[in-house]
JSON list of C-alpha atoms in Angstrom, two decimals:
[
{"chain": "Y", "resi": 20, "resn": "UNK", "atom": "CA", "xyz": [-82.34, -70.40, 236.69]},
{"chain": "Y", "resi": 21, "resn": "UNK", "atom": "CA", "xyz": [-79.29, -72.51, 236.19]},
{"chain": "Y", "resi": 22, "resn": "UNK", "atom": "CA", "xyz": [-78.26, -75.27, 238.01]},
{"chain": "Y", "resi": 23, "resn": "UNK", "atom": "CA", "xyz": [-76.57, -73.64, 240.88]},
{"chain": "Y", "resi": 24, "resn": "UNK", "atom": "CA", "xyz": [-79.77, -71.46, 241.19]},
{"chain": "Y", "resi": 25, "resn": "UNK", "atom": "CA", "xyz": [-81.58, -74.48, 241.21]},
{"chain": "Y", "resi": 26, "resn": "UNK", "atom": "CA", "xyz": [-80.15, -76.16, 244.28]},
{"chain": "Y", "resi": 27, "resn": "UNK", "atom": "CA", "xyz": [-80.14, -72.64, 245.85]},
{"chain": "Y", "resi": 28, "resn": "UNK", "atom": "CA", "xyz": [-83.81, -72.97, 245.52]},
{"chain": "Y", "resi": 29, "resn": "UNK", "atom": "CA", "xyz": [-84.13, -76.38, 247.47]},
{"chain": "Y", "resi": 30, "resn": "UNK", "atom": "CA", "xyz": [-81.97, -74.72, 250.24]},
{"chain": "Y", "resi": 31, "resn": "UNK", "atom": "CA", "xyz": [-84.07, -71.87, 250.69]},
{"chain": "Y", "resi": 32, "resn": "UNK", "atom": "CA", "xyz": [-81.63, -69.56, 249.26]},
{"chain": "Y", "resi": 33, "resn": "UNK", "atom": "CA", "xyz": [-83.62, -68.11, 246.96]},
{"chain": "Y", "resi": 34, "resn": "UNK", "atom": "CA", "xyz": [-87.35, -67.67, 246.38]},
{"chain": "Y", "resi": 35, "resn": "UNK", "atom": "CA", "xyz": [-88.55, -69.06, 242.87]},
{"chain": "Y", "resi": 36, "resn": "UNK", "atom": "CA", "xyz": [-89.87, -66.93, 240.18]},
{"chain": "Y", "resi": 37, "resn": "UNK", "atom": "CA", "xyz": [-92.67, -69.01, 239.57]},
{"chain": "Y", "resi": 38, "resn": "UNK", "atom": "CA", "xyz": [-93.31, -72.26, 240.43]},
{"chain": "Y", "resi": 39, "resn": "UNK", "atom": "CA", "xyz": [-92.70, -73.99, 243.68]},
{"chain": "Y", "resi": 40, "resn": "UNK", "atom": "CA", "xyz": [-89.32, -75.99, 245.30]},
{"chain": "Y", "resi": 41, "resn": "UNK", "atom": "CA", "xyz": [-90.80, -79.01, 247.17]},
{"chain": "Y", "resi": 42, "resn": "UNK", "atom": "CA", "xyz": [-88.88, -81.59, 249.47]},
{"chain": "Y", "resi": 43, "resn": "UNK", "atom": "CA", "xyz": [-90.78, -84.25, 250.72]},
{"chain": "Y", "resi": 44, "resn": "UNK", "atom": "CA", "xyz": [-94.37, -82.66, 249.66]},
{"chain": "Y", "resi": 45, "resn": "UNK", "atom": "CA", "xyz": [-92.94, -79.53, 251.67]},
{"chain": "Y", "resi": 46, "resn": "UNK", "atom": "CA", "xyz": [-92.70, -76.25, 250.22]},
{"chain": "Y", "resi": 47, "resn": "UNK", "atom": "CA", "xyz": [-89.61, -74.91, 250.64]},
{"chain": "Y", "resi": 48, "resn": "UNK", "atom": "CA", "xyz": [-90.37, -70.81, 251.00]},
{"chain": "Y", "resi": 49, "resn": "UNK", "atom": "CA", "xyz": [-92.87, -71.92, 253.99]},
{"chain": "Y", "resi": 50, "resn": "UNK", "atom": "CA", "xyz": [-90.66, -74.79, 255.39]},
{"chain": "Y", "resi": 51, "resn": "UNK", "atom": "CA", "xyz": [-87.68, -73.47, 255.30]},
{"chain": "Y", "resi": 52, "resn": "UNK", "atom": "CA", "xyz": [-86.07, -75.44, 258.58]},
{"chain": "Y", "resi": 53, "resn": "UNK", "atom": "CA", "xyz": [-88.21, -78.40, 258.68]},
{"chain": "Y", "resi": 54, "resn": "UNK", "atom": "CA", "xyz": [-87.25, -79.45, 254.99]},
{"chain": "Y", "resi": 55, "resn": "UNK", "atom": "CA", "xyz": [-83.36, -78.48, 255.67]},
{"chain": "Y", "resi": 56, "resn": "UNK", "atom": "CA", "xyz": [-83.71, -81.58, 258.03]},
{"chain": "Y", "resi": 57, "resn": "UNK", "atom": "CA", "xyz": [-84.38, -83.73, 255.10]},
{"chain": "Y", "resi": 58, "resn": "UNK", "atom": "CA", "xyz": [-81.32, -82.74, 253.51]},
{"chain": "Y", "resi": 59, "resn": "UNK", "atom": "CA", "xyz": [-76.81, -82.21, 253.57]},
{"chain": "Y", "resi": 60, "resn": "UNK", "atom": "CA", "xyz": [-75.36, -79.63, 250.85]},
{"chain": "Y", "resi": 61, "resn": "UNK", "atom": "CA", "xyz": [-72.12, -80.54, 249.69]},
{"chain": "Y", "resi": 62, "resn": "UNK", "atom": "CA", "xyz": [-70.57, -77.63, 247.36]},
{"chain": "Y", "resi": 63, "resn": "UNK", "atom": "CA", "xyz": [-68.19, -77.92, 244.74]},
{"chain": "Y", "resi": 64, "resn": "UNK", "atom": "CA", "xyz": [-65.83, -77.07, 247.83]},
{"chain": "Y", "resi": 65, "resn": "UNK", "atom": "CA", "xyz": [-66.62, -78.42, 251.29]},
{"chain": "Y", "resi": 66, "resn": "UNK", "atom": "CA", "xyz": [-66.22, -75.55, 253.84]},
{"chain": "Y", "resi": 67, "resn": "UNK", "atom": "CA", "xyz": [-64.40, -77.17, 257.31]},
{"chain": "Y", "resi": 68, "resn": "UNK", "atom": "CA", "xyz": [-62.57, -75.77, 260.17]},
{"chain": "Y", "resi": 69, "resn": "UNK", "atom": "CA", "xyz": [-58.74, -76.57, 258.97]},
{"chain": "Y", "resi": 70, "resn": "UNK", "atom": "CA", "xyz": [-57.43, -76.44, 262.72]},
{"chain": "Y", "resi": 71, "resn": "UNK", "atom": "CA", "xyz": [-59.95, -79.28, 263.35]},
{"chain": "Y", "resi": 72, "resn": "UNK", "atom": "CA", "xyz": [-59.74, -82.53, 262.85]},
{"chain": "Y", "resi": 73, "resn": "UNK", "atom": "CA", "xyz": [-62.16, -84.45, 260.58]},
{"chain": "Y", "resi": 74, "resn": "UNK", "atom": "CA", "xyz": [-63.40, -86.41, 263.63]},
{"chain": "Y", "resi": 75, "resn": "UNK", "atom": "CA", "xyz": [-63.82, -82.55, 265.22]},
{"chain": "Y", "resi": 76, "resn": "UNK", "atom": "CA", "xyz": [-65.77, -81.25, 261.99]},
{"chain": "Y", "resi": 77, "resn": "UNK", "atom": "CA", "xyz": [-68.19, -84.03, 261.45]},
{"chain": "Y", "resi": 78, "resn": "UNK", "atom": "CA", "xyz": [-68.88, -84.04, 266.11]},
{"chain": "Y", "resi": 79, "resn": "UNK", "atom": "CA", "xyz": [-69.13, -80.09, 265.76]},
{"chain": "Y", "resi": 80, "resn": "UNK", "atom": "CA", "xyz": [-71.05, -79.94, 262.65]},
{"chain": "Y", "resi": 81, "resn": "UNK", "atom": "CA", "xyz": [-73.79, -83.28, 263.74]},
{"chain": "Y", "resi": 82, "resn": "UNK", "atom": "CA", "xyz": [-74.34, -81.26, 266.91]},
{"chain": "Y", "resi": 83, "resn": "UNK", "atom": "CA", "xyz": [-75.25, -78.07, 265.33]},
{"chain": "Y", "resi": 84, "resn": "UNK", "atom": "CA", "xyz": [-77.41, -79.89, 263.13]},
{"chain": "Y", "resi": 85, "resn": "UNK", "atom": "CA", "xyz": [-79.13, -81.37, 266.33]},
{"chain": "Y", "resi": 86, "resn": "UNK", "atom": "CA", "xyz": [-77.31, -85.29, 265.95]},
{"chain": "Y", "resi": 87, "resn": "UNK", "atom": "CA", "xyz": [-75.12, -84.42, 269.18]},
{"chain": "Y", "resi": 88, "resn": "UNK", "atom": "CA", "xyz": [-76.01, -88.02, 271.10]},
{"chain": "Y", "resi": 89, "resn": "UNK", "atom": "CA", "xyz": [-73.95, -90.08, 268.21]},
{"chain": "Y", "resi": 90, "resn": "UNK", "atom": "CA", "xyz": [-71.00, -91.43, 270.28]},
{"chain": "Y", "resi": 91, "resn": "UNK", "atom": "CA", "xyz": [-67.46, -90.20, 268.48]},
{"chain": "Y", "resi": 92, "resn": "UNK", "atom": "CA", "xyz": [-66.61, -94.10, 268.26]},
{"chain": "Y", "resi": 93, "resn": "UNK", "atom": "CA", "xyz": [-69.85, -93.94, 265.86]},
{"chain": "Y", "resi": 94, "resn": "UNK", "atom": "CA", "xyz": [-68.70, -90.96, 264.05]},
{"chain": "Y", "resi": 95, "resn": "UNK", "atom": "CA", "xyz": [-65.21, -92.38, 263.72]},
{"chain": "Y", "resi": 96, "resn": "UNK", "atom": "CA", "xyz": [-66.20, -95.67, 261.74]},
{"chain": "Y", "resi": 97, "resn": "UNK", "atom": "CA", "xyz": [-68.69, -93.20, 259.39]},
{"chain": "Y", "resi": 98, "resn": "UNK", "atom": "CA", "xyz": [-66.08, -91.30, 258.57]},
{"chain": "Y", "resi": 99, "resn": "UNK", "atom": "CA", "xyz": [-64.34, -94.35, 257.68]},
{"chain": "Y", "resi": 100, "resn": "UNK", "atom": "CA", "xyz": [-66.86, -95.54, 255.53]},
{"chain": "Y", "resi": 101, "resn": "UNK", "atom": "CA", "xyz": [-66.98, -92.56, 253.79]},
{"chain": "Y", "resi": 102, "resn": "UNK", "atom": "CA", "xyz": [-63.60, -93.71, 252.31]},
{"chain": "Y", "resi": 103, "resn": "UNK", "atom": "CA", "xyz": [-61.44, -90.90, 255.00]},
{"chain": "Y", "resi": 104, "resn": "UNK", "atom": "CA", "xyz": [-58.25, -93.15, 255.60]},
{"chain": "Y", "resi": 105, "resn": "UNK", "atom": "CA", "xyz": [-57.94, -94.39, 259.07]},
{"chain": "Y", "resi": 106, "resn": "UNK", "atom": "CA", "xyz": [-54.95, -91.97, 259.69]},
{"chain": "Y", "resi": 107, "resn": "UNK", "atom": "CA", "xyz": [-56.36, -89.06, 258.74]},
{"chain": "Y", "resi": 108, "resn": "UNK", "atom": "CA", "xyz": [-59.81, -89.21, 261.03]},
{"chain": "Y", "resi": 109, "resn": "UNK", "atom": "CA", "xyz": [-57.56, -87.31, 263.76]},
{"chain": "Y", "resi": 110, "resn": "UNK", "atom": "CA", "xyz": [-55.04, -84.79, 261.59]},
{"chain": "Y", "resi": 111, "resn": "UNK", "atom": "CA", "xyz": [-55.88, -81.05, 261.23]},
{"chain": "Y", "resi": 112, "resn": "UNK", "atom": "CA", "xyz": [-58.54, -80.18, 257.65]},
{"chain": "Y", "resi": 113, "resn": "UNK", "atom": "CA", "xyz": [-56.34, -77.86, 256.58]},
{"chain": "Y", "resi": 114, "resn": "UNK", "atom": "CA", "xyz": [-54.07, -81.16, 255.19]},
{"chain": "Y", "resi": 115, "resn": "UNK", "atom": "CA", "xyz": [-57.26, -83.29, 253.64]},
{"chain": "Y", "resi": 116, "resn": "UNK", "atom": "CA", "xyz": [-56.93, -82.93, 249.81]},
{"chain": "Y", "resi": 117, "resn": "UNK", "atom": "CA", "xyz": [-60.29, -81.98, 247.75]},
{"chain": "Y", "resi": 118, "resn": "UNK", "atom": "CA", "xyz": [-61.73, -85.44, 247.74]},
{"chain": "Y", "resi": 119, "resn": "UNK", "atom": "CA", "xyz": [-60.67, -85.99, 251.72]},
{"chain": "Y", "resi": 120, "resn": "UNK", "atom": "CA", "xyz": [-62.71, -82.74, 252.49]},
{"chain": "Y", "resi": 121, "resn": "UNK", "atom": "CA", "xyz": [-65.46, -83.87, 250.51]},
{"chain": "Y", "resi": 122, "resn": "UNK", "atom": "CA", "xyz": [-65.75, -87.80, 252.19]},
{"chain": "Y", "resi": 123, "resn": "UNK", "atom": "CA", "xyz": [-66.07, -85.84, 255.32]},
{"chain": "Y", "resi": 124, "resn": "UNK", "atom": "CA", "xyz": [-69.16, -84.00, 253.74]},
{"chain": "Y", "resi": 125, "resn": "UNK", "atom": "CA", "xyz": [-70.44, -87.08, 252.65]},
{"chain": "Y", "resi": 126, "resn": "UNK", "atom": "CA", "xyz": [-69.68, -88.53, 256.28]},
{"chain": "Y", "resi": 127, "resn": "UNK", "atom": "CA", "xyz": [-71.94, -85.65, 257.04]},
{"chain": "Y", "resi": 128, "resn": "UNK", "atom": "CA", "xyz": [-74.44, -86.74, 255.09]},
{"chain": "Y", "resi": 129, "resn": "UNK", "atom": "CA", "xyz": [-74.51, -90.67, 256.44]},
{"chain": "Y", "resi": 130, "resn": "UNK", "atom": "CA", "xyz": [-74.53, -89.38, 260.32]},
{"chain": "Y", "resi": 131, "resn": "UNK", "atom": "CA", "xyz": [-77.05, -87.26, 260.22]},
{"chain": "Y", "resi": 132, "resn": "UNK", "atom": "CA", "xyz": [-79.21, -90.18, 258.10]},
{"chain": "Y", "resi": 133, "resn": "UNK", "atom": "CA", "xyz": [-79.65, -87.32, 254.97]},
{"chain": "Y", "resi": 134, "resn": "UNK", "atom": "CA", "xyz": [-82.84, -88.36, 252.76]},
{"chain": "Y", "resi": 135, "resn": "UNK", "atom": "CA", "xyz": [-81.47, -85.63, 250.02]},
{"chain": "Y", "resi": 136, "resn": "UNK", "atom": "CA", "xyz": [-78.44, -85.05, 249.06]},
{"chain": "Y", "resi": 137, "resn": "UNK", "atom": "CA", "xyz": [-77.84, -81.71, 246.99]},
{"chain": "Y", "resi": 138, "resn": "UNK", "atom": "CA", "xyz": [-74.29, -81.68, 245.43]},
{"chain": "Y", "resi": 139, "resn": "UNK", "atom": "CA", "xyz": [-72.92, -78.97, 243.21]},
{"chain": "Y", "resi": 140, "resn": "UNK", "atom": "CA", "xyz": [-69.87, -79.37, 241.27]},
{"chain": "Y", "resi": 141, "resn": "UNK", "atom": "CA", "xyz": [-68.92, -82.32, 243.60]},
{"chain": "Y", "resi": 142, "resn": "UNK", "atom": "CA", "xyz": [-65.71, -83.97, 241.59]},
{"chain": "Y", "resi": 143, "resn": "UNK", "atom": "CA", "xyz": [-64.87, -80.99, 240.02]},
{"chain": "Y", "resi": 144, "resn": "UNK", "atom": "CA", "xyz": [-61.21, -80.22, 240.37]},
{"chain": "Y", "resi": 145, "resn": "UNK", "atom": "CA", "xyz": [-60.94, -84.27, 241.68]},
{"chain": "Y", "resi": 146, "resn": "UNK", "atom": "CA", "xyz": [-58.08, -86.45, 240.07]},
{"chain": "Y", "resi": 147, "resn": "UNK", "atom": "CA", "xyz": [-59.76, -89.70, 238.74]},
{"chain": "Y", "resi": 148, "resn": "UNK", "atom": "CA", "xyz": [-59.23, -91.69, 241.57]},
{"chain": "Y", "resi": 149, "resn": "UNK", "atom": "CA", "xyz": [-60.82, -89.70, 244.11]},
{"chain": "Y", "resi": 150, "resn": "UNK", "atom": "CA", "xyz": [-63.75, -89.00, 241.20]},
{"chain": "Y", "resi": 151, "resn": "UNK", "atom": "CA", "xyz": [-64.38, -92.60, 240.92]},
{"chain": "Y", "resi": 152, "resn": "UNK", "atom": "CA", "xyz": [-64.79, -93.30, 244.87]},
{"chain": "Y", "resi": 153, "resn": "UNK", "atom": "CA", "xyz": [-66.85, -90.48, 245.04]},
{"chain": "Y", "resi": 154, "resn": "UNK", "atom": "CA", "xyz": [-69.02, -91.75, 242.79]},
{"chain": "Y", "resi": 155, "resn": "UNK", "atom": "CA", "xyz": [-69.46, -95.25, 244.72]},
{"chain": "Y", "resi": 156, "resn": "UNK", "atom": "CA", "xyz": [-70.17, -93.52, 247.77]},
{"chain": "Y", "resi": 157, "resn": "UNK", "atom": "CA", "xyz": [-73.01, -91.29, 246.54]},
{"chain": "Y", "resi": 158, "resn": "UNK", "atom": "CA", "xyz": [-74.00, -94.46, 244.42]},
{"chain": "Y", "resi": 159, "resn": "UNK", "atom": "CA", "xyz": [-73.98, -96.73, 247.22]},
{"chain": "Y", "resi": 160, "resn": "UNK", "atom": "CA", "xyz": [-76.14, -93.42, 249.12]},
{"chain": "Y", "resi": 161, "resn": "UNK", "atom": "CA", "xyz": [-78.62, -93.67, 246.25]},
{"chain": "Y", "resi": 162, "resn": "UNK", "atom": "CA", "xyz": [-78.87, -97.59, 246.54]},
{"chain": "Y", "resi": 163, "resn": "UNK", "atom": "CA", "xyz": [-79.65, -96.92, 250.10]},
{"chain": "Y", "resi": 164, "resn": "UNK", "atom": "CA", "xyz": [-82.72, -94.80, 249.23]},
{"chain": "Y", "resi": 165, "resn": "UNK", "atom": "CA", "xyz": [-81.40, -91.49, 249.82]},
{"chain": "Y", "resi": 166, "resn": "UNK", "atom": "CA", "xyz": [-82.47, -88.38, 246.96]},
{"chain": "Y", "resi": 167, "resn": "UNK", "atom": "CA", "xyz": [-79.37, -86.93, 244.89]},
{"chain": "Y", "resi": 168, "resn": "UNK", "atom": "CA", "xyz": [-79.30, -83.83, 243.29]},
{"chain": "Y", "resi": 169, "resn": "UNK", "atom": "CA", "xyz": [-76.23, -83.42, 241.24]},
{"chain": "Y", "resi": 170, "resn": "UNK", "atom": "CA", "xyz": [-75.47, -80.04, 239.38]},
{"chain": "Y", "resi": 171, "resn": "UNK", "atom": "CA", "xyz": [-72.34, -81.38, 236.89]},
{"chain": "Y", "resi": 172, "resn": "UNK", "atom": "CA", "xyz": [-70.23, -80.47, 233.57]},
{"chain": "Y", "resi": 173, "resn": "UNK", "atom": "CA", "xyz": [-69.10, -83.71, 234.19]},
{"chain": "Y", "resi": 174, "resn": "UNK", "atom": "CA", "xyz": [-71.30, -86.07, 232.10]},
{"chain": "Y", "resi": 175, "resn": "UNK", "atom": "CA", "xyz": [-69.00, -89.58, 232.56]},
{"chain": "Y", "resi": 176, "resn": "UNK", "atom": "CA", "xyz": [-70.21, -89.43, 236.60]},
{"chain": "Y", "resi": 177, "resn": "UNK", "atom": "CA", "xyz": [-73.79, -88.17, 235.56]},
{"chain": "Y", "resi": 178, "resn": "UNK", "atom": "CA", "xyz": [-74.50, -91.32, 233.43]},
{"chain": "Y", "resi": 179, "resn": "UNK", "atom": "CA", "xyz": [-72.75, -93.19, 236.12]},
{"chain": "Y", "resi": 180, "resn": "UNK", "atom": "CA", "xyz": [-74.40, -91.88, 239.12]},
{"chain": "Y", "resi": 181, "resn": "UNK", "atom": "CA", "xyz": [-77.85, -90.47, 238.21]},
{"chain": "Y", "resi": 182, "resn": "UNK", "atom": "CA", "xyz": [-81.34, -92.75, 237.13]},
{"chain": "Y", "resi": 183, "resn": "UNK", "atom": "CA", "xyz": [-82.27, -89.60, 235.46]},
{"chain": "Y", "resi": 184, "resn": "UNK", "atom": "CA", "xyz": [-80.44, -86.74, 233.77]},
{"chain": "Y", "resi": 185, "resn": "UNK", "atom": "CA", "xyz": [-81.62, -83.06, 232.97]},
{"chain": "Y", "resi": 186, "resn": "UNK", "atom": "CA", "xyz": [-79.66, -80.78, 230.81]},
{"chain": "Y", "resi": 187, "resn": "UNK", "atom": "CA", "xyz": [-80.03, -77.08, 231.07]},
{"chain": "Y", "resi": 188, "resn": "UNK", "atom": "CA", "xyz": [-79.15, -74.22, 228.65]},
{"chain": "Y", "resi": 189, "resn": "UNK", "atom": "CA", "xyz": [-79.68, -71.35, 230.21]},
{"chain": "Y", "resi": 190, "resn": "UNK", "atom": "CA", "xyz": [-81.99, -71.85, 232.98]},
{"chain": "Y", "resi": 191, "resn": "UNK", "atom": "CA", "xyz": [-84.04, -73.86, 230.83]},
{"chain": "Y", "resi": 192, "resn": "UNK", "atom": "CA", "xyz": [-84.50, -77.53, 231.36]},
{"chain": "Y", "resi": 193, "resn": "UNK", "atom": "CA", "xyz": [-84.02, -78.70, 227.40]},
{"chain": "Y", "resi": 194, "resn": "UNK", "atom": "CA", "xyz": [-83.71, -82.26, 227.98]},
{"chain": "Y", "resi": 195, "resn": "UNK", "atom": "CA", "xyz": [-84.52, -85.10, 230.48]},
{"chain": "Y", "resi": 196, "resn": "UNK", "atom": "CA", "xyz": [-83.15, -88.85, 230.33]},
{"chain": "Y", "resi": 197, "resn": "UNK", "atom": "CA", "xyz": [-83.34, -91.75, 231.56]},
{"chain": "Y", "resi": 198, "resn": "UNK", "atom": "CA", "xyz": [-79.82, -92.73, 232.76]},
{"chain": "Y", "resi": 199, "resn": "UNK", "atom": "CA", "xyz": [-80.28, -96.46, 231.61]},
{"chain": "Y", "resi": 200, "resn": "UNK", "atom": "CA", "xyz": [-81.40, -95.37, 227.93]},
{"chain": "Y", "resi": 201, "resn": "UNK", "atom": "CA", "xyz": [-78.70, -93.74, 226.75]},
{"chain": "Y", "resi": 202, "resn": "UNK", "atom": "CA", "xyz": [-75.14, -94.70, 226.54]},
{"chain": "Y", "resi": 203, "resn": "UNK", "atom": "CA", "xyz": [-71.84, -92.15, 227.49]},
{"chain": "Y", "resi": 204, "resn": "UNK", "atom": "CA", "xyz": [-71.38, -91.32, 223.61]},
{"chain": "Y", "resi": 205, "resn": "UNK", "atom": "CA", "xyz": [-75.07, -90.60, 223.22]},
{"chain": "Y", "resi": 206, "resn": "UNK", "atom": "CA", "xyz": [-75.71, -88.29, 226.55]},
{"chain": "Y", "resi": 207, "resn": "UNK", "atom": "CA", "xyz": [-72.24, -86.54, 225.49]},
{"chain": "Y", "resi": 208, "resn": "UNK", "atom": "CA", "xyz": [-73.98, -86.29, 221.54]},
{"chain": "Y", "resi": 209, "resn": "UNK", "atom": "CA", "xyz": [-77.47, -85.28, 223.04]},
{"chain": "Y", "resi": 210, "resn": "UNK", "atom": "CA", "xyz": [-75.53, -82.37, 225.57]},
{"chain": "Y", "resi": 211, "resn": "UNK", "atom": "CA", "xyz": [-73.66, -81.13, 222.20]},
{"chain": "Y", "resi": 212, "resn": "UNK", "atom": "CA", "xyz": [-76.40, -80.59, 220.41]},
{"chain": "Y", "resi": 213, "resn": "UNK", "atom": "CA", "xyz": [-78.26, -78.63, 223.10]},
{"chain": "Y", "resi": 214, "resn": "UNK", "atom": "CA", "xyz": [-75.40, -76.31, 224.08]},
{"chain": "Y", "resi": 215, "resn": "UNK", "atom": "CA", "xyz": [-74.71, -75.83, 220.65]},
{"chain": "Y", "resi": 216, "resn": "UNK", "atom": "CA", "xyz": [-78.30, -74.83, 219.12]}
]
């Protein structure tokens, strides 16, 4: 189990092994819809309709997820405060960079009032910029009370983002931290050592 396969678990994906996946007390394997409720998925690359808008994506994709009565003035300002510049709310996906496509995820996320976010590889392949206002928005998510699980390489966002950090090695979880313990040099010295044994 790595940490891909991990997240797979919470979504169902996959059955564990042994053990159980739990969201919200709920098992997983026997709750399958009622805990996907709980929850928004954003991969390492968001998956939108690129003839659609963003204001299109986020009305088609709250509907499906059973949040059709939020008014499109509503979803407008979310996607807004997901850090989506005014402009681009109305122009066609299939122009959005990497870190547009993934506000609207996060967008996602906020209209649909997510209690767990799952996010794998999320700033991967983001320039800096667009890495560090990611980062707010899921912070400012996680001030707000809502559950992130982040599978990352990228330990600078990790210490940033997360209250606790695991390390795996091969499926194995060889290390967990408290984010406020240990400083950037010492998570990046403590990940070294693991990968390296």
């Amino acid at each position: 189990v790595g940490k891909t396969t991990t997240i797979q678990l919470f979504l169902g994906f996959i059955e564990p092994t042994s053990g159980s996946a739990r969201i919200k007390g709920l098992e997983v394997r026997e709750h399958a819809l009622e805990t996907k409720k709980y929850l928004v998925y954003i991969p390492e690359n968001v998956m939108l309709y690129p003839n659609l808008s963003g204001l299109e994506n986020l009305e088609y994709f709250t509907t499906l997820a059973g949040c059709g009565d939020v008014e499109a003035g509503e979803l407008r300002t979310t996607l807004i405060q997901a850090g989506l510049p005014e402009e681009a709310v109305d122009r066609p996906v299939g122009t959005y960079s990497k870190g547009m496509r993934q506000k609207v995820g996060i967008a996602m996320a906020i209209a649909r009032r997510a209690e767990l976010l799952l996010l794998d590889e999320p700033t991967s392949g983001l320039d800096p910029k667009a890495s560090n206002e990611f980062s707010h928005l899921v912070t400012s998510m996680r001030d707000q009370g809502v559950a992130v699980l982040m599978a990352t390489h990228d330990l600078f966002r990790s210490r940033e983002i997360a209250t606790r950090i695991g390390i795996m090695k091969q499926g194995v979880l060889v290390a967990q931290l408290d984010a406020s313990d240990v400083s950037h040099t010492d998570l990046e010295r403590i990940y070294l050592e693991h990968m390296h044994d």
